[in-house]
Amino acid sequence: MTIATVDAMHAWTVTPVRVTGSWNGEEVDVLRFLVSDGPDPAATAEISGAAADIDCWLWNRPAEGEIVRDGDAEALASVDAVLSDSID
């Protein structure tokens, strides 16, 4: 999955992953992103928009501009699953 900013001309590859284990005596089972710099040429989906709008979208806040979602529905749904979980 590639997330790209159309105004800053930069992209990242994000891979949704499940993190499990324990932390400070508490069990952990959360969805997060594994992030690498640059686009993935083999990505099956892309989410793009202005940098400020992408930032708002990632934090579940309303974006002023359009966020474009294109590609494989399953890949896009896996990103939505991470964002629906707390990303604190």
JSON list of N, CA and C in Angstrom, two decimals:
[
{"chain": "A", "resi": 1, "resn": "MET", "atom": "N", "xyz": [0.86, -1.17, 0.00]},
{"chain": "A", "resi": 1, "resn": "MET", "atom": "CA", "xyz": [0.00, 0.00, 0.00]},
{"chain": "A", "resi": 1, "resn": "MET", "atom": "C", "xyz": [0.90, 1.23, 0.00]},
{"chain": "A", "resi": 2, "resn": "THR", "atom": "N", "xyz": [0.61, 2.15, -0.87]},
{"chain": "A", "resi": 2, "resn": "THR", "atom": "CA", "xyz": [1.36, 3.40, -0.93]},
{"chain": "A", "resi": 2, "resn": "THR", "atom": "C", "xyz": [0.46, 4.55, -0.47]},
{"chain": "A", "resi": 3, "resn": "ILE", "atom": "N", "xyz": [1.02, 5.40, 0.37]},
{"chain": "A", "resi": 3, "resn": "ILE", "atom": "CA", "xyz": [0.36, 6.65, 0.75]},
{"chain": "A", "resi": 3, "resn": "ILE", "atom": "C", "xyz": [1.22, 7.76, 0.19]},
{"chain": "A", "resi": 4, "resn": "ALA", "atom": "N", "xyz": [0.62, 8.64, -0.60]},
{"chain": "A", "resi": 4, "resn": "ALA", "atom": "CA", "xyz": [1.37, 9.66, -1.31]},
{"chain": "A", "resi": 4, "resn": "ALA", "atom": "C", "xyz": [0.79, 11.05, -1.07]},
{"chain": "A", "resi": 5, "resn": "THR", "atom": "N", "xyz": [1.68, 12.02, -0.96]},
{"chain": "A", "resi": 5, "resn": "THR", "atom": "CA", "xyz": [1.26, 13.42, -0.88]},
{"chain": "A", "resi": 5, "resn": "THR", "atom": "C", "xyz": [1.45, 14.03, -2.26]},
{"chain": "A", "resi": 6, "resn": "VAL", "atom": "N", "xyz": [0.40, 14.66, -2.77]},
{"chain": "A", "resi": 6, "resn": "VAL", "atom": "CA", "xyz": [0.46, 15.21, -4.12]},
{"chain": "A", "resi": 6, "resn": "VAL", "atom": "C", "xyz": [1.10, 16.59, -4.16]},
{"chain": "A", "resi": 7, "resn": "ASP", "atom": "N", "xyz": [1.12, 17.28, -3.03]},
{"chain": "A", "resi": 7, "resn": "ASP", "atom": "CA", "xyz": [1.74, 18.60, -3.02]},
{"chain": "A", "resi": 7, "resn": "ASP", "atom": "C", "xyz": [3.20, 18.55, -2.58]},
{"chain": "A", "resi": 8, "resn": "ALA", "atom": "N", "xyz": [3.55, 17.63, -1.70]},
{"chain": "A", "resi": 8, "resn": "ALA", "atom": "CA", "xyz": [4.93, 17.51, -1.22]},
{"chain": "A", "resi": 8, "resn": "ALA", "atom": "C", "xyz": [5.72, 16.51, -2.07]},
{"chain": "A", "resi": 9, "resn": "MET", "atom": "N", "xyz": [5.02, 15.84, -2.98]},
{"chain": "A", "resi": 9, "resn": "MET", "atom": "CA", "xyz": [5.65, 14.89, -3.89]},
{"chain": "A", "resi": 9, "resn": "MET", "atom": "C", "xyz": [6.49, 13.85, -3.15]},
{"chain": "A", "resi": 10, "resn": "HIS", "atom": "N", "xyz": [5.89, 13.25, -2.13]},
{"chain": "A", "resi": 10, "resn": "HIS", "atom": "CA", "xyz": [6.57, 12.20, -1.38]},
{"chain": "A", "resi": 10, "resn": "HIS", "atom": "C", "xyz": [5.60, 11.07, -1.12]},
{"chain": "A", "resi": 11, "resn": "ALA", "atom": "N", "xyz": [6.14, 9.87, -0.98]},
{"chain": "A", "resi": 11, "resn": "ALA", "atom": "CA", "xyz": [5.29, 8.70, -0.74]},
{"chain": "A", "resi": 11, "resn": "ALA", "atom": "C", "xyz": [5.95, 7.77, 0.27]},
{"chain": "A", "resi": 12, "resn": "TRP", "atom": "N", "xyz": [5.10, 6.97, 0.91]},
{"chain": "A", "resi": 12, "resn": "TRP", "atom": "CA", "xyz": [5.55, 5.97, 1.87]},
{"chain": "A", "resi": 12, "resn": "TRP", "atom": "C", "xyz": [4.85, 4.66, 1.55]},
{"chain": "A", "resi": 13, "resn": "THR", "atom": "N", "xyz": [5.50, 3.57, 1.88]},
{"chain": "A", "resi": 13, "resn": "THR", "atom": "CA", "xyz": [4.87, 2.27, 1.81]},
{"chain": "A", "resi": 13, "resn": "THR", "atom": "C", "xyz": [4.44, 1.90, 3.22]},
{"chain": "A", "resi": 14, "resn": "VAL", "atom": "N", "xyz": [3.18, 1.56, 3.38]},
{"chain": "A", "resi": 14, "resn": "VAL", "atom": "CA", "xyz": [2.68, 1.14, 4.69]},
{"chain": "A", "resi": 14, "resn": "VAL", "atom": "C", "xyz": [2.15, -0.28, 4.58]},
{"chain": "A", "resi": 15, "resn": "THR", "atom": "N", "xyz": [2.53, -1.08, 5.54]},
{"chain": "A", "resi": 15, "resn": "THR", "atom": "CA", "xyz": [2.07, -2.46, 5.61]},
{"chain": "A", "resi": 15, "resn": "THR", "atom": "C", "xyz": [1.36, -2.64, 6.94]},
{"chain": "A", "resi": 16, "resn": "PRO", "atom": "N", "xyz": [0.07, -2.92, 6.93]},
{"chain": "A", "resi": 16, "resn": "PRO", "atom": "CA", "xyz": [-0.64, -3.17, 8.18]},
{"chain": "A", "resi": 16, "resn": "PRO", "atom": "C", "xyz": [-0.12, -4.46, 8.83]},
{"chain": "A", "resi": 17, "resn": "VAL", "atom": "N", "xyz": [0.17, -4.38, 10.12]},
{"chain": "A", "resi": 17, "resn": "VAL", "atom": "CA", "xyz": [0.67, -5.55, 10.87]},
{"chain": "A", "resi": 17, "resn": "VAL", "atom": "C", "xyz": [-0.05, -5.63, 12.22]},
{"chain": "A", "resi": 18, "resn": "ARG", "atom": "N", "xyz": [-0.15, -6.82, 12.75]},
{"chain": "A", "resi": 18, "resn": "ARG", "atom": "CA", "xyz": [-0.71, -7.03, 14.08]},
{"chain": "A", "resi": 18, "resn": "ARG", "atom": "C", "xyz": [0.48, -7.17, 15.04]},
{"chain": "A", "resi": 19, "resn": "VAL", "atom": "N", "xyz": [0.45, -6.40, 16.12]},
{"chain": "A", "resi": 19, "resn": "VAL", "atom": "CA", "xyz": [1.48, -6.45, 17.14]},
{"chain": "A", "resi": 19, "resn": "VAL", "atom": "C", "xyz": [0.89, -7.12, 18.37]},
{"chain": "A", "resi": 20, "resn": "THR", "atom": "N", "xyz": [1.51, -8.22, 18.80]},
{"chain": "A", "resi": 20, "resn": "THR", "atom": "CA", "xyz": [1.03, -8.93, 19.97]},
{"chain": "A", "resi": 20, "resn": "THR", "atom": "C", "xyz": [2.18, -9.15, 20.94]},
{"chain": "A", "resi": 21, "resn": "GLY", "atom": "N", "xyz": [1.83, -9.38, 22.18]},
{"chain": "A", "resi": 21, "resn": "GLY", "atom": "CA", "xyz": [2.83, -9.64, 23.21]},
{"chain": "A", "resi": 21, "resn": "GLY", "atom": "C", "xyz": [2.38, -9.05, 24.52]},
{"chain": "A", "resi": 22, "resn": "SER", "atom": "N", "xyz": [3.35, -8.63, 25.32]},
{"chain": "A", "resi": 22, "resn": "SER", "atom": "CA", "xyz": [3.02, -7.99, 26.59]},
{"chain": "A", "resi": 22, "resn": "SER", "atom": "C", "xyz": [3.91, -6.77, 26.78]},
{"chain": "A", "resi": 23, "resn": "TRP", "atom": "N", "xyz": [3.36, -5.78, 27.48]},
{"chain": "A", "resi": 23, "resn": "TRP", "atom": "CA", "xyz": [4.07, -4.54, 27.75]},
{"chain": "A", "resi": 23, "resn": "TRP", "atom": "C", "xyz": [3.69, -4.09, 29.16]},
{"chain": "A", "resi": 24, "resn": "ASN", "atom": "N", "xyz": [4.70, -3.96, 30.00]},
{"chain": "A", "resi": 24, "resn": "ASN", "atom": "CA", "xyz": [4.47, -3.57, 31.40]},
{"chain": "A", "resi": 24, "resn": "ASN", "atom": "C", "xyz": [3.41, -4.43, 32.08]},
{"chain": "A", "resi": 25, "resn": "GLY", "atom": "N", "xyz": [3.46, -5.74, 31.82]},
{"chain": "A", "resi": 25, "resn": "GLY", "atom": "CA", "xyz": [2.53, -6.67, 32.45]},
{"chain": "A", "resi": 25, "resn": "GLY", "atom": "C", "xyz": [1.17, -6.74, 31.81]},
{"chain": "A", "resi": 26, "resn": "GLU", "atom": "N", "xyz": [0.90, -5.97, 30.78]},
{"chain": "A", "resi": 26, "resn": "GLU", "atom": "CA", "xyz": [-0.39, -5.97, 30.07]},
{"chain": "A", "resi": 26, "resn": "GLU", "atom": "C", "xyz": [-0.24, -6.69, 28.73]},
{"chain": "A", "resi": 27, "resn": "GLU", "atom": "N", "xyz": [-1.27, -7.44, 28.37]},
{"chain": "A", "resi": 27, "resn": "GLU", "atom": "CA", "xyz": [-1.28, -8.09, 27.07]},
{"chain": "A", "resi": 27, "resn": "GLU", "atom": "C", "xyz": [-1.56, -7.05, 25.98]},
{"chain": "A", "resi": 28, "resn": "VAL", "atom": "N", "xyz": [-0.86, -7.17, 24.87]},
{"chain": "A", "resi": 28, "resn": "VAL", "atom": "CA", "xyz": [-0.99, -6.24, 23.76]},
{"chain": "A", "resi": 28, "resn": "VAL", "atom": "C", "xyz": [-1.43, -7.02, 22.51]},
{"chain": "A", "resi": 29, "resn": "ASP", "atom": "N", "xyz": [-2.43, -6.50, 21.83]},
{"chain": "A", "resi": 29, "resn": "ASP", "atom": "CA", "xyz": [-2.88, -7.05, 20.56]},
{"chain": "A", "resi": 29, "resn": "ASP", "atom": "C", "xyz": [-3.48, -5.88, 19.77]},
{"chain": "A", "resi": 30, "resn": "VAL", "atom": "N", "xyz": [-2.65, -5.23, 18.96]},
{"chain": "A", "resi": 30, "resn": "VAL", "atom": "CA", "xyz": [-3.07, -4.03, 18.24]},
{"chain": "A", "resi": 30, "resn": "VAL", "atom": "C", "xyz": [-2.66, -4.10, 16.78]},
{"chain": "A", "resi": 31, "resn": "LEU", "atom": "N", "xyz": [-3.34, -3.33, 15.96]},
{"chain": "A", "resi": 31, "resn": "LEU", "atom": "CA", "xyz": [-2.99, -3.18, 14.56]},
{"chain": "A", "resi": 31, "resn": "LEU", "atom": "C", "xyz": [-2.19, -1.90, 14.41]},
{"chain": "A", "resi": 32, "resn": "ARG", "atom": "N", "xyz": [-1.11, -1.96, 13.67]},
{"chain": "A", "resi": 32, "resn": "ARG", "atom": "CA", "xyz": [-0.26, -0.79, 13.43]},
{"chain": "A", "resi": 32, "resn": "ARG", "atom": "C", "xyz": [0.25, -0.84, 11.99]},
{"chain": "A", "resi": 33, "resn": "PHE", "atom": "N", "xyz": [0.97, 0.21, 11.59]},
{"chain": "A", "resi": 33, "resn": "PHE", "atom": "CA", "xyz": [1.61, 0.24, 10.28]},
{"chain": "A", "resi": 33, "resn": "PHE", "atom": "C", "xyz": [3.11, 0.01, 10.41]},
{"chain": "A", "resi": 34, "resn": "LEU", "atom": "N", "xyz": [3.65, -0.82, 9.54]},
{"chain": "A", "resi": 34, "resn": "LEU", "atom": "CA", "xyz": [5.08, -0.90, 9.32]},
{"chain": "A", "resi": 34, "resn": "LEU", "atom": "C", "xyz": [5.32, 0.06, 8.16]},
{"chain": "A", "resi": 35, "resn": "VAL", "atom": "N", "xyz": [6.14, 1.09, 8.36]},
{"chain": "A", "resi": 35, "resn": "VAL", "atom": "CA", "xyz": [6.30, 2.18, 7.38]},
{"chain": "A", "resi": 35, "resn": "VAL", "atom": "C", "xyz": [7.71, 2.18, 6.83]},
{"chain": "A", "resi": 36, "resn": "SER", "atom": "N", "xyz": [7.82, 2.31, 5.52]},
{"chain": "A", "resi": 36, "resn": "SER", "atom": "CA", "xyz": [9.12, 2.51, 4.89]},
{"chain": "A", "resi": 36, "resn": "SER", "atom": "C", "xyz": [9.02, 3.69, 3.92]},
{"chain": "A", "resi": 37, "resn": "ASP", "atom": "N", "xyz": [10.13, 4.37, 3.75]},
{"chain": "A", "resi": 37, "resn": "ASP", "atom": "CA", "xyz": [10.16, 5.56, 2.91]},
{"chain": "A", "resi": 37, "resn": "ASP", "atom": "C", "xyz": [10.12, 5.17, 1.44]},
{"chain": "A", "resi": 38, "resn": "GLY", "atom": "N", "xyz": [9.30, 5.88, 0.69]},
{"chain": "A", "resi": 38, "resn": "GLY", "atom": "CA", "xyz": [9.21, 5.67, -0.75]},
{"chain": "A", "resi": 38, "resn": "GLY", "atom": "C", "xyz": [8.03, 4.80, -1.12]},
{"chain": "A", "resi": 39, "resn": "PRO", "atom": "N", "xyz": [7.61, 4.89, -2.38]},
{"chain": "A", "resi": 39, "resn": "PRO", "atom": "CA", "xyz": [6.48, 4.09, -2.84]},
{"chain": "A", "resi": 39, "resn": "PRO", "atom": "C", "xyz": [6.90, 2.63, -3.07]},
{"chain": "A", "resi": 40, "resn": "ASP", "atom": "N", "xyz": [5.93, 1.75, -3.03]},
{"chain": "A", "resi": 40, "resn": "ASP", "atom": "CA", "xyz": [6.15, 0.34, -3.33]},
{"chain": "A", "resi": 40, "resn": "ASP", "atom": "C", "xyz": [5.70, 0.09, -4.76]},
{"chain": "A", "resi": 41, "resn": "PRO", "atom": "N", "xyz": [6.63, -0.24, -5.66]},
{"chain": "A", "resi": 41, "resn": "PRO", "atom": "CA", "xyz": [6.23, -0.45, -7.05]},
{"chain": "A", "resi": 41, "resn": "PRO", "atom": "C", "xyz": [5.25, -1.61, -7.22]},
{"chain": "A", "resi": 42, "resn": "ALA", "atom": "N", "xyz": [5.20, -2.52, -6.24]},
{"chain": "A", "resi": 42, "resn": "ALA", "atom": "CA", "xyz": [4.29, -3.66, -6.32]},
{"chain": "A", "resi": 42, "resn": "ALA", "atom": "C", "xyz": [2.99, -3.42, -5.56]},
{"chain": "A", "resi": 43, "resn": "ALA", "atom": "N", "xyz": [2.77, -2.21, -5.08]},
{"chain": "A", "resi": 43, "resn": "ALA", "atom": "CA", "xyz": [1.57, -1.90, -4.29]},
{"chain": "A", "resi": 43, "resn": "ALA", "atom": "C", "xyz": [0.31, -2.16, -5.11]},
{"chain": "A", "resi": 44, "resn": "THR", "atom": "N", "xyz": [-0.68, -2.70, -4.44]},
{"chain": "A", "resi": 44, "resn": "THR", "atom": "CA", "xyz": [-1.96, -2.98, -5.10]},
{"chain": "A", "resi": 44, "resn": "THR", "atom": "C", "xyz": [-2.98, -1.87, -4.88]},
{"chain": "A", "resi": 45, "resn": "ALA", "atom": "N", "xyz": [-2.61, -0.89, -4.04]},
{"chain": "A", "resi": 45, "resn": "ALA", "atom": "CA", "xyz": [-3.52, 0.23, -3.77]},
{"chain": "A", "resi": 45, "resn": "ALA", "atom": "C", "xyz": [-2.71, 1.46, -3.39]},
{"chain": "A", "resi": 46, "resn": "GLU", "atom": "N", "xyz": [-3.35, 2.63, -3.57]},
{"chain": "A", "resi": 46, "resn": "GLU", "atom": "CA", "xyz": [-2.71, 3.89, -3.20]},
{"chain": "A", "resi": 46, "resn": "GLU", "atom": "C", "xyz": [-3.75, 4.83, -2.62]},
{"chain": "A", "resi": 47, "resn": "ILE", "atom": "N", "xyz": [-3.33, 5.56, -1.61]},
{"chain": "A", "resi": 47, "resn": "ILE", "atom": "CA", "xyz": [-4.14, 6.62, -1.02]},
{"chain": "A", "resi": 47, "resn": "ILE", "atom": "C", "xyz": [-3.33, 7.89, -1.20]},
{"chain": "A", "resi": 48, "resn": "SER", "atom": "N", "xyz": [-3.95, 8.93, -1.74]},
{"chain": "A", "resi": 48, "resn": "SER", "atom": "CA", "xyz": [-3.20, 10.16, -2.00]},
{"chain": "A", "resi": 48, "resn": "SER", "atom": "C", "xyz": [-4.04, 11.38, -1.69]},
{"chain": "A", "resi": 49, "resn": "GLY", "atom": "N", "xyz": [-3.33, 12.47, -1.45]},
{"chain": "A", "resi": 49, "resn": "GLY", "atom": "CA", "xyz": [-3.96, 13.75, -1.18]},
{"chain": "A", "resi": 49, "resn": "GLY", "atom": "C", "xyz": [-2.90, 14.74, -0.77]},
{"chain": "A", "resi": 50, "resn": "ALA", "atom": "N", "xyz": [-3.31, 15.96, -0.48]},
{"chain": "A", "resi": 50, "resn": "ALA", "atom": "CA", "xyz": [-2.38, 16.98, 0.01]},
{"chain": "A", "resi": 50, "resn": "ALA", "atom": "C", "xyz": [-1.84, 16.53, 1.37]},
{"chain": "A", "resi": 51, "resn": "ALA", "atom": "N", "xyz": [-0.62, 16.93, 1.68]},
{"chain": "A", "resi": 51, "resn": "ALA", "atom": "CA", "xyz": [0.04, 16.50, 2.92]},
{"chain": "A", "resi": 51, "resn": "ALA", "atom": "C", "xyz": [-0.81, 16.80, 4.15]},
{"chain": "A", "resi": 52, "resn": "ALA", "atom": "N", "xyz": [-1.37, 17.99, 4.24]},
{"chain": "A", "resi": 52, "resn": "ALA", "atom": "CA", "xyz": [-2.19, 18.35, 5.40]},
{"chain": "A", "resi": 52, "resn": "ALA", "atom": "C", "xyz": [-3.44, 17.48, 5.48]},
{"chain": "A", "resi": 53, "resn": "ASP", "atom": "N", "xyz": [-4.02, 17.15, 4.35]},
{"chain": "A", "resi": 53, "resn": "ASP", "atom": "CA", "xyz": [-5.21, 16.31, 4.33]},
{"chain": "A", "resi": 53, "resn": "ASP", "atom": "C", "xyz": [-4.88, 14.87, 4.71]},
{"chain": "A", "resi": 54, "resn": "ILE", "atom": "N", "xyz": [-3.75, 14.37, 4.23]},
{"chain": "A", "resi": 54, "resn": "ILE", "atom": "CA", "xyz": [-3.31, 13.01, 4.61]},
{"chain": "A", "resi": 54, "resn": "ILE", "atom": "C", "xyz": [-3.07, 12.96, 6.12]},
{"chain": "A", "resi": 55, "resn": "ASP", "atom": "N", "xyz": [-2.44, 13.99, 6.66]},
{"chain": "A", "resi": 55, "resn": "ASP", "atom": "CA", "xyz": [-2.20, 14.04, 8.11]},
{"chain": "A", "resi": 55, "resn": "ASP", "atom": "C", "xyz": [-3.52, 13.99, 8.88]},
{"chain": "A", "resi": 56, "resn": "CYS", "atom": "N", "xyz": [-4.49, 14.80, 8.47]},
{"chain": "A", "resi": 56, "resn": "CYS", "atom": "CA", "xyz": [-5.80, 14.79, 9.14]},
{"chain": "A", "resi": 56, "resn": "CYS", "atom": "C", "xyz": [-6.44, 13.41, 9.02]},
{"chain": "A", "resi": 57, "resn": "TRP", "atom": "N", "xyz": [-6.42, 12.84, 7.84]},
{"chain": "A", "resi": 57, "resn": "TRP", "atom": "CA", "xyz": [-7.04, 11.54, 7.60]},
{"chain": "A", "resi": 57, "resn": "TRP", "atom": "C", "xyz": [-6.41, 10.47, 8.48]},
{"chain": "A", "resi": 58, "resn": "LEU", "atom": "N", "xyz": [-5.08, 10.48, 8.60]},
{"chain": "A", "resi": 58, "resn": "LEU", "atom": "CA", "xyz": [-4.40, 9.47, 9.42]},
{"chain": "A", "resi": 58, "resn": "LEU", "atom": "C", "xyz": [-4.79, 9.57, 10.90]},
{"chain": "A", "resi": 59, "resn": "TRP", "atom": "N", "xyz": [-5.14, 10.76, 11.35]},
{"chain": "A", "resi": 59, "resn": "TRP", "atom": "CA", "xyz": [-5.54, 10.96, 12.75]},
{"chain": "A", "resi": 59, "resn": "TRP", "atom": "C", "xyz": [-7.05, 11.00, 12.92]},
{"chain": "A", "resi": 60, "resn": "ASN", "atom": "N", "xyz": [-7.77, 10.49, 11.90]},
{"chain": "A", "resi": 60, "resn": "ASN", "atom": "CA", "xyz": [-9.24, 10.43, 11.96]},
{"chain": "A", "resi": 60, "resn": "ASN", "atom": "C", "xyz": [-9.88, 11.79, 12.19]},
{"chain": "A", "resi": 61, "resn": "ARG", "atom": "N", "xyz": [-9.32, 12.80, 11.53]},
{"chain": "A", "resi": 61, "resn": "ARG", "atom": "CA", "xyz": [-9.88, 14.14, 11.58]},
{"chain": "A", "resi": 61, "resn": "ARG", "atom": "C", "xyz": [-10.34, 14.52, 10.18]},
{"chain": "A", "resi": 62, "resn": "PRO", "atom": "N", "xyz": [-11.28, 15.43, 10.07]},
{"chain": "A", "resi": 62, "resn": "PRO", "atom": "CA", "xyz": [-11.78, 15.79, 8.74]},
{"chain": "A", "resi": 62, "resn": "PRO", "atom": "C", "xyz": [-10.71, 16.50, 7.91]},
{"chain": "A", "resi": 63, "resn": "ALA", "atom": "N", "xyz": [-10.61, 16.10, 6.68]},
{"chain": "A", "resi": 63, "resn": "ALA", "atom": "CA", "xyz": [-9.69, 16.74, 5.74]},
{"chain": "A", "resi": 63, "resn": "ALA", "atom": "C", "xyz": [-10.43, 17.84, 4.99]},
{"chain": "A", "resi": 64, "resn": "GLU", "atom": "N", "xyz": [-9.72, 18.90, 4.64]},
{"chain": "A", "resi": 64, "resn": "GLU", "atom": "CA", "xyz": [-10.34, 19.97, 3.86]},
{"chain": "A", "resi": 64, "resn": "GLU", "atom": "C", "xyz": [-10.43, 19.61, 2.39]},
{"chain": "A", "resi": 65, "resn": "GLY", "atom": "N", "xyz": [-9.42, 18.89, 1.89]},
{"chain": "A", "resi": 65, "resn": "GLY", "atom": "CA", "xyz": [-9.39, 18.50, 0.49]},
{"chain": "A", "resi": 65, "resn": "GLY", "atom": "C", "xyz": [-9.76, 17.05, 0.31]},
{"chain": "A", "resi": 66, "resn": "GLU", "atom": "N", "xyz": [-9.63, 16.59, -0.92]},
{"chain": "A", "resi": 66, "resn": "GLU", "atom": "CA", "xyz": [-10.01, 15.23, -1.26]},
{"chain": "A", "resi": 66, "resn": "GLU", "atom": "C", "xyz": [-8.89, 14.24, -0.97]},
{"chain": "A", "resi": 67, "resn": "ILE", "atom": "N", "xyz": [-9.26, 13.11, -0.40]},
{"chain": "A", "resi": 67, "resn": "ILE", "atom": "CA", "xyz": [-8.36, 11.96, -0.23]},
{"chain": "A", "resi": 67, "resn": "ILE", "atom": "C", "xyz": [-8.79, 10.95, -1.29]},
{"chain": "A", "resi": 68, "resn": "VAL", "atom": "N", "xyz": [-7.87, 10.59, -2.18]},
{"chain": "A", "resi": 68, "resn": "VAL", "atom": "CA", "xyz": [-8.18, 9.67, -3.26]},
{"chain": "A", "resi": 68, "resn": "VAL", "atom": "C", "xyz": [-7.72, 8.27, -2.87]},
{"chain": "A", "resi": 69, "resn": "ARG", "atom": "N", "xyz": [-8.64, 7.32, -2.93]},
{"chain": "A", "resi": 69, "resn": "ARG", "atom": "CA", "xyz": [-8.37, 5.92, -2.60]},
{"chain": "A", "resi": 69, "resn": "ARG", "atom": "C", "xyz": [-8.55, 5.13, -3.88]},
{"chain": "A", "resi": 70, "resn": "ASP", "atom": "N", "xyz": [-7.50, 4.41, -4.29]},
{"chain": "A", "resi": 70, "resn": "ASP", "atom": "CA", "xyz": [-7.57, 3.70, -5.56]},
{"chain": "A", "resi": 70, "resn": "ASP", "atom": "C", "xyz": [-6.89, 2.35, -5.41]},
{"chain": "A", "resi": 71, "resn": "GLY", "atom": "N", "xyz": [-7.50, 1.32, -5.99]},
{"chain": "A", "resi": 71, "resn": "GLY", "atom": "CA", "xyz": [-6.87, 0.01, -6.01]},
{"chain": "A", "resi": 71, "resn": "GLY", "atom": "C", "xyz": [-7.65, -1.06, -5.29]},
{"chain": "A", "resi": 72, "resn": "ASP", "atom": "N", "xyz": [-6.94, -2.07, -4.86]},
{"chain": "A", "resi": 72, "resn": "ASP", "atom": "CA", "xyz": [-7.50, -3.27, -4.26]},
{"chain": "A", "resi": 72, "resn": "ASP", "atom": "C", "xyz": [-8.32, -2.96, -3.00]},
{"chain": "A", "resi": 73, "resn": "ALA", "atom": "N", "xyz": [-9.57, -3.36, -3.01]},
{"chain": "A", "resi": 73, "resn": "ALA", "atom": "CA", "xyz": [-10.48, -3.08, -1.89]},
{"chain": "A", "resi": 73, "resn": "ALA", "atom": "C", "xyz": [-10.00, -3.72, -0.59]},
{"chain": "A", "resi": 74, "resn": "GLU", "atom": "N", "xyz": [-9.43, -4.91, -0.66]},
{"chain": "A", "resi": 74, "resn": "GLU", "atom": "CA", "xyz": [-8.94, -5.59, 0.54]},
{"chain": "A", "resi": 74, "resn": "GLU", "atom": "C", "xyz": [-7.76, -4.84, 1.16]},
{"chain": "A", "resi": 75, "resn": "ALA", "atom": "N", "xyz": [-6.87, -4.34, 0.33]},
{"chain": "A", "resi": 75, "resn": "ALA", "atom": "CA", "xyz": [-5.73, -3.56, 0.83]},
{"chain": "A", "resi": 75, "resn": "ALA", "atom": "C", "xyz": [-6.21, -2.27, 1.49]},
{"chain": "A", "resi": 76, "resn": "LEU", "atom": "N", "xyz": [-7.17, -1.60, 0.86]},
{"chain": "A", "resi": 76, "resn": "LEU", "atom": "CA", "xyz": [-7.72, -0.37, 1.43]},
{"chain": "A", "resi": 76, "resn": "LEU", "atom": "C", "xyz": [-8.44, -0.66, 2.75]},
{"chain": "A", "resi": 77, "resn": "ALA", "atom": "N", "xyz": [-9.15, -1.78, 2.83]},
{"chain": "A", "resi": 77, "resn": "ALA", "atom": "CA", "xyz": [-9.84, -2.16, 4.07]},
{"chain": "A", "resi": 77, "resn": "ALA", "atom": "C", "xyz": [-8.85, -2.45, 5.19]},
{"chain": "A", "resi": 78, "resn": "SER", "atom": "N", "xyz": [-7.70, -3.02, 4.85]},
{"chain": "A", "resi": 78, "resn": "SER", "atom": "CA", "xyz": [-6.70, -3.32, 5.89]},
{"chain": "A", "resi": 78, "resn": "SER", "atom": "C", "xyz": [-6.12, -2.03, 6.47]},
{"chain": "A", "resi": 79, "resn": "VAL", "atom": "N", "xyz": [-6.01, -0.99, 5.67]},
{"chain": "A", "resi": 79, "resn": "VAL", "atom": "CA", "xyz": [-5.57, 0.32, 6.16]},
{"chain": "A", "resi": 79, "resn": "VAL", "atom": "C", "xyz": [-6.66, 0.91, 7.06]},
{"chain": "A", "resi": 80, "resn": "ASP", "atom": "N", "xyz": [-7.90, 0.81, 6.64]},
{"chain": "A", "resi": 80, "resn": "ASP", "atom": "CA", "xyz": [-9.02, 1.30, 7.46]},
{"chain": "A", "resi": 80, "resn": "ASP", "atom": "C", "xyz": [-9.05, 0.60, 8.82]},
{"chain": "A", "resi": 81, "resn": "ALA", "atom": "N", "xyz": [-8.73, -0.69, 8.84]},
{"chain": "A", "resi": 81, "resn": "ALA", "atom": "CA", "xyz": [-8.73, -1.44, 10.10]},
{"chain": "A", "resi": 81, "resn": "ALA", "atom": "C", "xyz": [-7.70, -0.88, 11.07]},
{"chain": "A", "resi": 82, "resn": "VAL", "atom": "N", "xyz": [-6.51, -0.52, 10.57]},
{"chain": "A", "resi": 82, "resn": "VAL", "atom": "CA", "xyz": [-5.49, 0.06, 11.43]},
{"chain": "A", "resi": 82, "resn": "VAL", "atom": "C", "xyz": [-5.96, 1.39, 11.97]},
{"chain": "A", "resi": 83, "resn": "LEU", "atom": "N", "xyz": [-6.54, 2.21, 11.11]},
{"chain": "A", "resi": 83, "resn": "LEU", "atom": "CA", "xyz": [-6.97, 3.55, 11.53]},
{"chain": "A", "resi": 83, "resn": "LEU", "atom": "C", "xyz": [-8.18, 3.52, 12.46]},
{"chain": "A", "resi": 84, "resn": "SER", "atom": "N", "xyz": [-8.96, 2.44, 12.41]},
{"chain": "A", "resi": 84, "resn": "SER", "atom": "CA", "xyz": [-10.11, 2.36, 13.32]},
{"chain": "A", "resi": 84, "resn": "SER", "atom": "C", "xyz": [-9.68, 1.94, 14.72]},
{"chain": "A", "resi": 85, "resn": "ASP", "atom": "N", "xyz": [-8.48, 1.37, 14.82]},
{"chain": "A", "resi": 85, "resn": "ASP", "atom": "CA", "xyz": [-7.89, 1.02, 16.11]},
{"chain": "A", "resi": 85, "resn": "ASP", "atom": "C", "xyz": [-7.21, 2.27, 16.65]},
{"chain": "A", "resi": 86, "resn": "SER", "atom": "N", "xyz": [-7.04, 2.36, 17.94]},
{"chain": "A", "resi": 86, "resn": "SER", "atom": "CA", "xyz": [-6.35, 3.52, 18.51]},
{"chain": "A", "resi": 86, "resn": "SER", "atom": "C", "xyz": [-4.92, 3.58, 18.00]},
{"chain": "A", "resi": 87, "resn": "ILE", "atom": "N", "xyz": [-4.47, 4.75, 17.55]},
{"chain": "A", "resi": 87, "resn": "ILE", "atom": "CA", "xyz": [-3.09, 4.88, 17.08]},
{"chain": "A", "resi": 87, "resn": "ILE", "atom": "C", "xyz": [-2.29, 5.78, 18.01]},
{"chain": "A", "resi": 88, "resn": "ASP", "atom": "N", "xyz": [-2.58, 5.71, 19.30]},
{"chain": "A", "resi": 88, "resn": "ASP", "atom": "CA", "xyz": [-1.88, 6.55, 20.28]},
{"chain": "A", "resi": 88, "resn": "ASP", "atom": "C", "xyz": [-0.42, 6.23, 20.41]}
]
